[in-house]
Coordinates of C-alpha atoms and ligand atoms in Angstrom, one line a residue:
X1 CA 0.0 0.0 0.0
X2 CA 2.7 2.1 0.8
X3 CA 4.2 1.7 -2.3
X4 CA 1.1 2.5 -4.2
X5 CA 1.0 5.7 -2.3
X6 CA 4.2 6.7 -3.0
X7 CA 4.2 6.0 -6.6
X8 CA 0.6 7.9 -7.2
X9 CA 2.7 10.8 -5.6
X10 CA 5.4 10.9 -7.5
X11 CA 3.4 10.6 -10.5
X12 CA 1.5 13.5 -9.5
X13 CA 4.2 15.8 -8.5
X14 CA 5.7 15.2 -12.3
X15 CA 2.4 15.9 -13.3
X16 CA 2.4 19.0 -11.3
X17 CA 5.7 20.2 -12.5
X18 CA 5.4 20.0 -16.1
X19 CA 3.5 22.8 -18.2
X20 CA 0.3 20.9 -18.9
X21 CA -0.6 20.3 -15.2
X22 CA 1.0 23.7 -13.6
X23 CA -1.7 25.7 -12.0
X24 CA -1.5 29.4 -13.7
X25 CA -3.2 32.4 -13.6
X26 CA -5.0 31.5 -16.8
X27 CA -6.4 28.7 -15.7
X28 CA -7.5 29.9 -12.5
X29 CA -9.1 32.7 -14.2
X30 CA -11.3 30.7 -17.0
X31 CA -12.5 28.7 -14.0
X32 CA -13.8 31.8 -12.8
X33 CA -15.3 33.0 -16.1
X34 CA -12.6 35.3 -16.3
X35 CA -11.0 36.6 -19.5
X36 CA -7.3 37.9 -18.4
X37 CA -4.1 38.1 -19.7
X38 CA -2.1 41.1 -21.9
X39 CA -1.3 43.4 -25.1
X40 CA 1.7 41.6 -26.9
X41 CA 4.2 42.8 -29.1
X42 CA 7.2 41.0 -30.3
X43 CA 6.9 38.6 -27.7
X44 CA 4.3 36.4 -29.1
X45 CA 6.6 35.1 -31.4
X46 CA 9.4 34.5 -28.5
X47 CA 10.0 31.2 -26.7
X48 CA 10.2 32.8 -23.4
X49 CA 7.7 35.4 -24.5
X50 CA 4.9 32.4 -25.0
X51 CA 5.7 31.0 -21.9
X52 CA 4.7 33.7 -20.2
X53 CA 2.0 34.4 -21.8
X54 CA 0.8 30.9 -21.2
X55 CA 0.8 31.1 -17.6
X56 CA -0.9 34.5 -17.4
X57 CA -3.1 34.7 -20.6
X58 CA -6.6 33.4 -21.6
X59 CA -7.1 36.1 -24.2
X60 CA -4.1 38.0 -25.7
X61 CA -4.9 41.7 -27.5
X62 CA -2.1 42.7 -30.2
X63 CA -1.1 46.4 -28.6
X64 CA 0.3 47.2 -32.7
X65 CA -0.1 44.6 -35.8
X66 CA -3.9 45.4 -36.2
X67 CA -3.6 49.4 -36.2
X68 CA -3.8 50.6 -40.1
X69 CA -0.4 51.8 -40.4
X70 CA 1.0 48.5 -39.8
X71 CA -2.3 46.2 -40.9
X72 CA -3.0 48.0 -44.2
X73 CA -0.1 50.4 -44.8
X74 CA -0.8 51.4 -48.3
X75 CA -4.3 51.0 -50.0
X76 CA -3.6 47.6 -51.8
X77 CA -1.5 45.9 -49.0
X78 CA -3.0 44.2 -46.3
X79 CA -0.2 42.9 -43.9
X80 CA -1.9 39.6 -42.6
X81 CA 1.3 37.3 -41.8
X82 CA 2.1 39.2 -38.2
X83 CA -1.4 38.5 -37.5
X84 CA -1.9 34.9 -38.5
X85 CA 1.1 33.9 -36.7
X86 CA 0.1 35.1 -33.3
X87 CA -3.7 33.9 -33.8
X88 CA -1.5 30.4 -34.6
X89 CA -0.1 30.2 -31.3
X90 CA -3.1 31.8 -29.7
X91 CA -5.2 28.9 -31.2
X92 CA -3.3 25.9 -30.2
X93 CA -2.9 27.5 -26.6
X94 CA -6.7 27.6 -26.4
X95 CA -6.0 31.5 -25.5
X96 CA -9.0 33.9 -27.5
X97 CA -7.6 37.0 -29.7
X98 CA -9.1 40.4 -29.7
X99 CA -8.9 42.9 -32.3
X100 CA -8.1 46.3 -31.7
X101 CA -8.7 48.4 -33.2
X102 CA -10.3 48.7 -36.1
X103 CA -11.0 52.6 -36.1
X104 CA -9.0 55.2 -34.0
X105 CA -7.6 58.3 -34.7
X106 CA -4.1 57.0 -34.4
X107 CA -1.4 55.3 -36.4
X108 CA -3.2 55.4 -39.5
X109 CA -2.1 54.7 -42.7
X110 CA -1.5 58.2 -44.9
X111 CA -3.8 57.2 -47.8
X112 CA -6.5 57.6 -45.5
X113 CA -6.1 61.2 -45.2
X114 CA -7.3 61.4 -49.2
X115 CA -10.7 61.1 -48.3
X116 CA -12.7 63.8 -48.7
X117 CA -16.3 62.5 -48.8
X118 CA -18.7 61.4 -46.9
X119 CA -19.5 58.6 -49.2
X120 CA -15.8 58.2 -49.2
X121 CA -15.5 57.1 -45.8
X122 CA -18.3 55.0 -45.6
X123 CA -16.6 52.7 -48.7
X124 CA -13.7 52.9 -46.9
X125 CA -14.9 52.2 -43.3
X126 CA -17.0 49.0 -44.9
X127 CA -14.5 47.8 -47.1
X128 CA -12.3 47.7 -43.7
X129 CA -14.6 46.2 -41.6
X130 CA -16.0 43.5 -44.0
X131 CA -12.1 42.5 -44.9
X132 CA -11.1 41.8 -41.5
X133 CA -14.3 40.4 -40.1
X134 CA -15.0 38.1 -42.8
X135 CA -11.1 36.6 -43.1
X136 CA -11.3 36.3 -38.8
X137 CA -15.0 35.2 -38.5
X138 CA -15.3 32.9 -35.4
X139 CA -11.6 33.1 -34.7
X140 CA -11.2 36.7 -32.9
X141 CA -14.7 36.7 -31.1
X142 CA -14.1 40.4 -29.6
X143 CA -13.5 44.1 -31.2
X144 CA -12.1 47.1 -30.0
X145 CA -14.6 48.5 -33.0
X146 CA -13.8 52.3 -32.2
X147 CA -11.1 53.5 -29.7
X148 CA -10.9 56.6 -28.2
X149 CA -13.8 58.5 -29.2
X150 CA -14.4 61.2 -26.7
X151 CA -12.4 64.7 -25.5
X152 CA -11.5 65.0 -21.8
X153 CA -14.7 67.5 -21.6
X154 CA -17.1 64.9 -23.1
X155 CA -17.5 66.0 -26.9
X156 CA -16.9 63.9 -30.0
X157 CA -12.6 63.6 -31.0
X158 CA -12.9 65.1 -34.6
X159 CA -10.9 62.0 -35.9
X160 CA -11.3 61.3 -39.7
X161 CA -14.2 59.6 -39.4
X162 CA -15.9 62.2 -37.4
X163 CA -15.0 65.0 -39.5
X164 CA -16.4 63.1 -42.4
X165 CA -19.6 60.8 -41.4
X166 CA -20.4 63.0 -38.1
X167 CA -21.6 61.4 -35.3
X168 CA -23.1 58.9 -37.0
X169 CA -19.9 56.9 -37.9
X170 CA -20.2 55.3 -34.8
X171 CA -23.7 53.6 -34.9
X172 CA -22.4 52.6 -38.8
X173 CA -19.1 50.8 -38.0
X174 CA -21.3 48.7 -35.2
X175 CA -23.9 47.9 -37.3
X176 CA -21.8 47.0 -39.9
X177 CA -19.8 44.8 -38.0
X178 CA -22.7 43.1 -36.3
X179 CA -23.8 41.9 -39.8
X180 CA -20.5 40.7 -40.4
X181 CA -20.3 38.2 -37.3
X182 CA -23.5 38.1 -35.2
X183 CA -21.4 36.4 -32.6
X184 CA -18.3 39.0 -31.9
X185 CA -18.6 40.8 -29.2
X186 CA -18.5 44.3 -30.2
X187 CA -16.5 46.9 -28.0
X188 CA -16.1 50.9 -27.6
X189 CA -13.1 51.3 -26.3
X190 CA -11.5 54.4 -24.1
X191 CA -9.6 56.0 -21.4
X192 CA -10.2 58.1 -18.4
X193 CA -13.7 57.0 -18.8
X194 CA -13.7 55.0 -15.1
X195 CA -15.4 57.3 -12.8
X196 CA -18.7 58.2 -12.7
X197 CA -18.8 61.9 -12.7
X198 CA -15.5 62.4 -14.9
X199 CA -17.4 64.6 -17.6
X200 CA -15.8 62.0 -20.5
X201 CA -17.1 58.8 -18.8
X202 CA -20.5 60.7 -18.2
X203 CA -20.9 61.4 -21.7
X204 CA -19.6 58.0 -22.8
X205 CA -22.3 56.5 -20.3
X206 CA -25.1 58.3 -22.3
X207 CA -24.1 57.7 -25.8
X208 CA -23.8 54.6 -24.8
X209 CA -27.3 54.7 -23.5
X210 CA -28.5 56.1 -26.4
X211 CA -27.2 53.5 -28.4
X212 CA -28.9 50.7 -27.0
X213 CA -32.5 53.0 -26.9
X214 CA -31.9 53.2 -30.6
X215 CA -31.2 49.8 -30.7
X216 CA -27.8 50.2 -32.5
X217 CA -25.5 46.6 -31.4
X218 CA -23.5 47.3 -28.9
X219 CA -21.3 44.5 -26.5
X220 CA -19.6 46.6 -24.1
X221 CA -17.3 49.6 -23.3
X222 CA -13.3 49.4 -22.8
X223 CA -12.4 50.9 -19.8
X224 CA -8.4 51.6 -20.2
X225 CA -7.2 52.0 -16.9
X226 CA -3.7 53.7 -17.7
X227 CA -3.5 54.3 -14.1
X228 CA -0.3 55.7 -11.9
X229 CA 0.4 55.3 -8.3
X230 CA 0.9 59.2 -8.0
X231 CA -2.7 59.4 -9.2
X232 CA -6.6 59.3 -7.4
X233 CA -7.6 55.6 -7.9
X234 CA -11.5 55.7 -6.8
X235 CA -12.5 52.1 -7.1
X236 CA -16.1 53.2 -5.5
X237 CA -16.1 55.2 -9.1
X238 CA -15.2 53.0 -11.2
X239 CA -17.8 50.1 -9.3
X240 CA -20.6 53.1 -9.8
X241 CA -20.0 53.2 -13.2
X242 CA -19.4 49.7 -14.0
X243 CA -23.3 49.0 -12.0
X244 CA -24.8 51.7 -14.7
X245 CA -23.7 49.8 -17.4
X246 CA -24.7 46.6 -15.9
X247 CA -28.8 48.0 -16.0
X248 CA -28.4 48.6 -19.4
X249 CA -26.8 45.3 -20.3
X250 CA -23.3 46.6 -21.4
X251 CA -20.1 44.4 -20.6
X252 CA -16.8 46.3 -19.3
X253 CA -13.7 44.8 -20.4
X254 CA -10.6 46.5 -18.2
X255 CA -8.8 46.7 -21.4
X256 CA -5.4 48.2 -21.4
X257 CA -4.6 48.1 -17.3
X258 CA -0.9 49.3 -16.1
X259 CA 0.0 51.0 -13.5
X260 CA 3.2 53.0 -13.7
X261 CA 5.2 54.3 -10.3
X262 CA 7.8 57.7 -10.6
X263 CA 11.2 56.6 -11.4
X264 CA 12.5 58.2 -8.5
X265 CA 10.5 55.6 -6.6
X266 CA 10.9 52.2 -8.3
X267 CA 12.3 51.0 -5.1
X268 CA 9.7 52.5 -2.7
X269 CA 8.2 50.2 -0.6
X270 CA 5.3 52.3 -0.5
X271 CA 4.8 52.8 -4.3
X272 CA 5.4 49.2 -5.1
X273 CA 2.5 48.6 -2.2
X274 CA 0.1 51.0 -4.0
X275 CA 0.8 49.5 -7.2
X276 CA 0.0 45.8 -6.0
X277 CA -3.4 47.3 -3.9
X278 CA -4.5 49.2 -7.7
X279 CA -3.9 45.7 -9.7
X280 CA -5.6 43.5 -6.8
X281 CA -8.6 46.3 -6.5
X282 CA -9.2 46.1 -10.2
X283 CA -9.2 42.2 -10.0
X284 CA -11.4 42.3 -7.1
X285 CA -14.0 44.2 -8.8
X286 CA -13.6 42.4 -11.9
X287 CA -14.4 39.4 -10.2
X288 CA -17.2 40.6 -8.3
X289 CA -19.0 42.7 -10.9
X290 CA -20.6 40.2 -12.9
X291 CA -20.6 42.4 -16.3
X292 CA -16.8 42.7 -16.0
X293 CA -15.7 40.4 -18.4
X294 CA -12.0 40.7 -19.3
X295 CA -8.8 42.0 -17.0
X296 CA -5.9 42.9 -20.0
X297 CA -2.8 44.1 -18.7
X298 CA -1.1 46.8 -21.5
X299 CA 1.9 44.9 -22.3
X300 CA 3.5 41.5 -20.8
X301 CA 7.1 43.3 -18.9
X302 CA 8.3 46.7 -18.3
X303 CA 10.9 46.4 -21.1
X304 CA 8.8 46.8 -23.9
X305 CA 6.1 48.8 -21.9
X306 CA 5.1 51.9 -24.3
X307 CA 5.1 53.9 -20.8
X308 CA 8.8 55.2 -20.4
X309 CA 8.3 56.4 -23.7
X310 CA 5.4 58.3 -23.3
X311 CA 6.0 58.9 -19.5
X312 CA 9.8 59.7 -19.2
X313 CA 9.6 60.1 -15.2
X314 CA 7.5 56.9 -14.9
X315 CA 8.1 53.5 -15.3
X316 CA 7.6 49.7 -13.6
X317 CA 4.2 49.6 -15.2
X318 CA 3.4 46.0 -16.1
X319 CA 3.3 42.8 -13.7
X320 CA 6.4 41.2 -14.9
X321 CA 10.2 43.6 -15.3
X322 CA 12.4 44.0 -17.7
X323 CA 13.9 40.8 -17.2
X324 CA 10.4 38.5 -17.1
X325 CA 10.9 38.4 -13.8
X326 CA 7.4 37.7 -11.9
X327 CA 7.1 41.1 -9.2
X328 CA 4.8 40.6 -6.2
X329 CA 2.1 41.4 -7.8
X330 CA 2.0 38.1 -9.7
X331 CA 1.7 36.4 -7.0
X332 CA -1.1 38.5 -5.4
X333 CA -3.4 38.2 -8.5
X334 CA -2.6 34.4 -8.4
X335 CA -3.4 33.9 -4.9
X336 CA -6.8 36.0 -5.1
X337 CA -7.8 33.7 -8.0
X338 CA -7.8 30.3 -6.2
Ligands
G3I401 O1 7.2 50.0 -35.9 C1 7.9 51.3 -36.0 C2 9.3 51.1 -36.3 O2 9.4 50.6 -37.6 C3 10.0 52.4 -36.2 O3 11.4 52.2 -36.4 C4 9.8 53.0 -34.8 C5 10.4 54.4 -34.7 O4 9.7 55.2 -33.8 O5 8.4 53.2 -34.6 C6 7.7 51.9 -34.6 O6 6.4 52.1 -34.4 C7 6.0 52.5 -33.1 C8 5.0 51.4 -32.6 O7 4.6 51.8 -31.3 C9 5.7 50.1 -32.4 O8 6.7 50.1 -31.5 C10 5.3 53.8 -33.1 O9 6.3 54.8 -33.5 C11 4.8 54.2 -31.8 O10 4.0 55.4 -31.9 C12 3.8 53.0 -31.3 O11 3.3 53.3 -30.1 C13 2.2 52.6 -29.7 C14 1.0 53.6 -29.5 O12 -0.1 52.9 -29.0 C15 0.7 54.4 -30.8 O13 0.1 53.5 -31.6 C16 2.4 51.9 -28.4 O14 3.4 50.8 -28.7 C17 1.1 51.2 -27.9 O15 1.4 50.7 -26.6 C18 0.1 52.3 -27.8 O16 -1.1 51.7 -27.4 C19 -2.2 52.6 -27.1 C20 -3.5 51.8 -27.5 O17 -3.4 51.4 -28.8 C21 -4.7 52.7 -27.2 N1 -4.7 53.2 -25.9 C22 -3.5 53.9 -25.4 C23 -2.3 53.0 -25.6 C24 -1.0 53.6 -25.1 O18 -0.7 54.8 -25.9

């Protein structure tokens, strides 16, 4: 008997140790219903790179290859290869894809700026949609459809498409992309549109609201989450908002989450403890606010993080560092997901 019991063990503890039986934060999270996991870049295509994204990912979001400067960079070439590869790996790692974006005012290609029509945009805004939806039909099951739509004081971004279709380019690129697959999940996506009472996230709420009254198909709204640790975090906010959209049958996907710390105080105990208590809020109320479907982390480790960049006194952002190693913080989101 004592044999038996030793040998079930062992067996168990090689089972536990290899890749297939490992306990991960992706796995705890899809037995919570949970989508998690991060933007990648180059490191989809990494050995390292996939491992981590293994462990942490159910759904991956690519944080460049789908933009139009780098998907469709001149009107007659469509640059599908980057694409295909990571939906490869994403595929046979059971790990969902989603797109983003397919409009934004952003990284887009130059020939766009020839439009000077109405009619114009609406050819070019279908053709867009109806290429990339029909090529990934039941393969990337969620769109970023617009991103970034609003001013900080709640009007409309004049983007291209704006300045063009009006306010109405909006309700079009849903509805068009609805009849292309019924079954994708159709996101507007934004930032500083958290907090109830922040005059963009107000008037996100209401379009939003008007949307669905005018029965225009609409999945759910991107909440960012570009947060810092110098920053107000007001998760009683953000939980406000997320309820709102709840009564009106909207999901929330926190979409692009990091959480970047001054860089005169990467090694403050204090600012790596409000970093962990931001990521662990934000996973707390995704896990307790039913409509909250997905928790995406902006990028996989600090070293490719677009925040030094952008942010030259900040840094740290991401849950693993520059050199893949896991930070606390791993462990914290892997503990609250048992
Ligand atoms: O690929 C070119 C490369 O060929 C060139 O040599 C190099 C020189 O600057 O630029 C490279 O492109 C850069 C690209 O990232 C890939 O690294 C662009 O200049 C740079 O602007 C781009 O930044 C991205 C930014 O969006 C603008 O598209 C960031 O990586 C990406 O993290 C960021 O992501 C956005 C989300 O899409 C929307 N929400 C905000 C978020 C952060 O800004």
């Amino acid at each position: 008997m004592k044999k038996i019991i030793i040998a079930i063990t062992l067996i168990a503890s090689i089972f536990a140790l290899s890749s297939c039986g490992k306990d991960t934060i992706a796995k705890r999270a899809t037995k919570k219903d949970l989508k998690i996991g991060t933007a990648f870049a180059s490191d989809v295509y990494d050995p390292e790179g996939q491992e981590r994204i293994k462990e942490f990912s159910n759904i991956i979001v690519a944080e460049n290859i789908m933009k139009w400067a780098n998907l469709r960079p001149n009107a007659k070439f469509w640059n599908w290869s980057d694409i295909d590869n990571a939906l490869k790996f994403a595929e046979e790692n059971n790990i969902d894809v989603k797109w983003h974006t397919l409009f934004w005012h952003q990284q887009n290609s130059n020939f766009l700026y020839n439009m000077k029509t109405k009619e114009d945009a609406e050819k070019m805004m279908d053709e867009h949609i109806t290429t990339v939806m029909q090529r990934y039909k039941g393969r990337i099951k969620v769109y970023d459809v617009v991103n970034e739509m609003f001013e900080e004081n709640g009007s409309f971004r004049e983007n291209i498409w704006y300045k063009l279709m009006g306010e109405e380019y909006l309700a079009h690129a849903l509805t068009v992309a609805r009849a292309q697959d019924p079954d994708a999940k159709l996101y507007l996506n934004e930032f500083n549109n958290e907090c109830v009472g922040h005059p963009k996230a107000d008037a996100m709420y209401n379009f939003v609201k008007k949307l669905k009254e005018e029965g225009v198909p609409i999945d759910g709204v991107g909440m960012q989450l570009h947060l810092a640790t110098d920053l107000p975090f007001e998760p009683d906010k953000i939980r406000a908002n997320i309820r709102r959209y709840a009564e009106l049958g909207i999901d929330i996907s926190f979409s692009e989450i990091d959480v970047r710390i001054p860089a005169s105080k990467f090694n403050d105990p204090a600012e790596i403890e409000m970093q962990k208590y931001i990521y662990t809020t934000l996973l707390d109320i995704a896990l307790t606010e039913p409509n909250v479907k997905s928790y995406i982390v902006w990028g996989m480790y600090d070293r490719t993080s677009w925040v030094p960049a952008t942010f030259p006194n900040y840094g740290n952002a991401c849950i693993y560092d520059v050199n893949y190693n896991k930070k606390e913080v791993y462990e914290e989101i892997f503990n609250k997901l048992k």
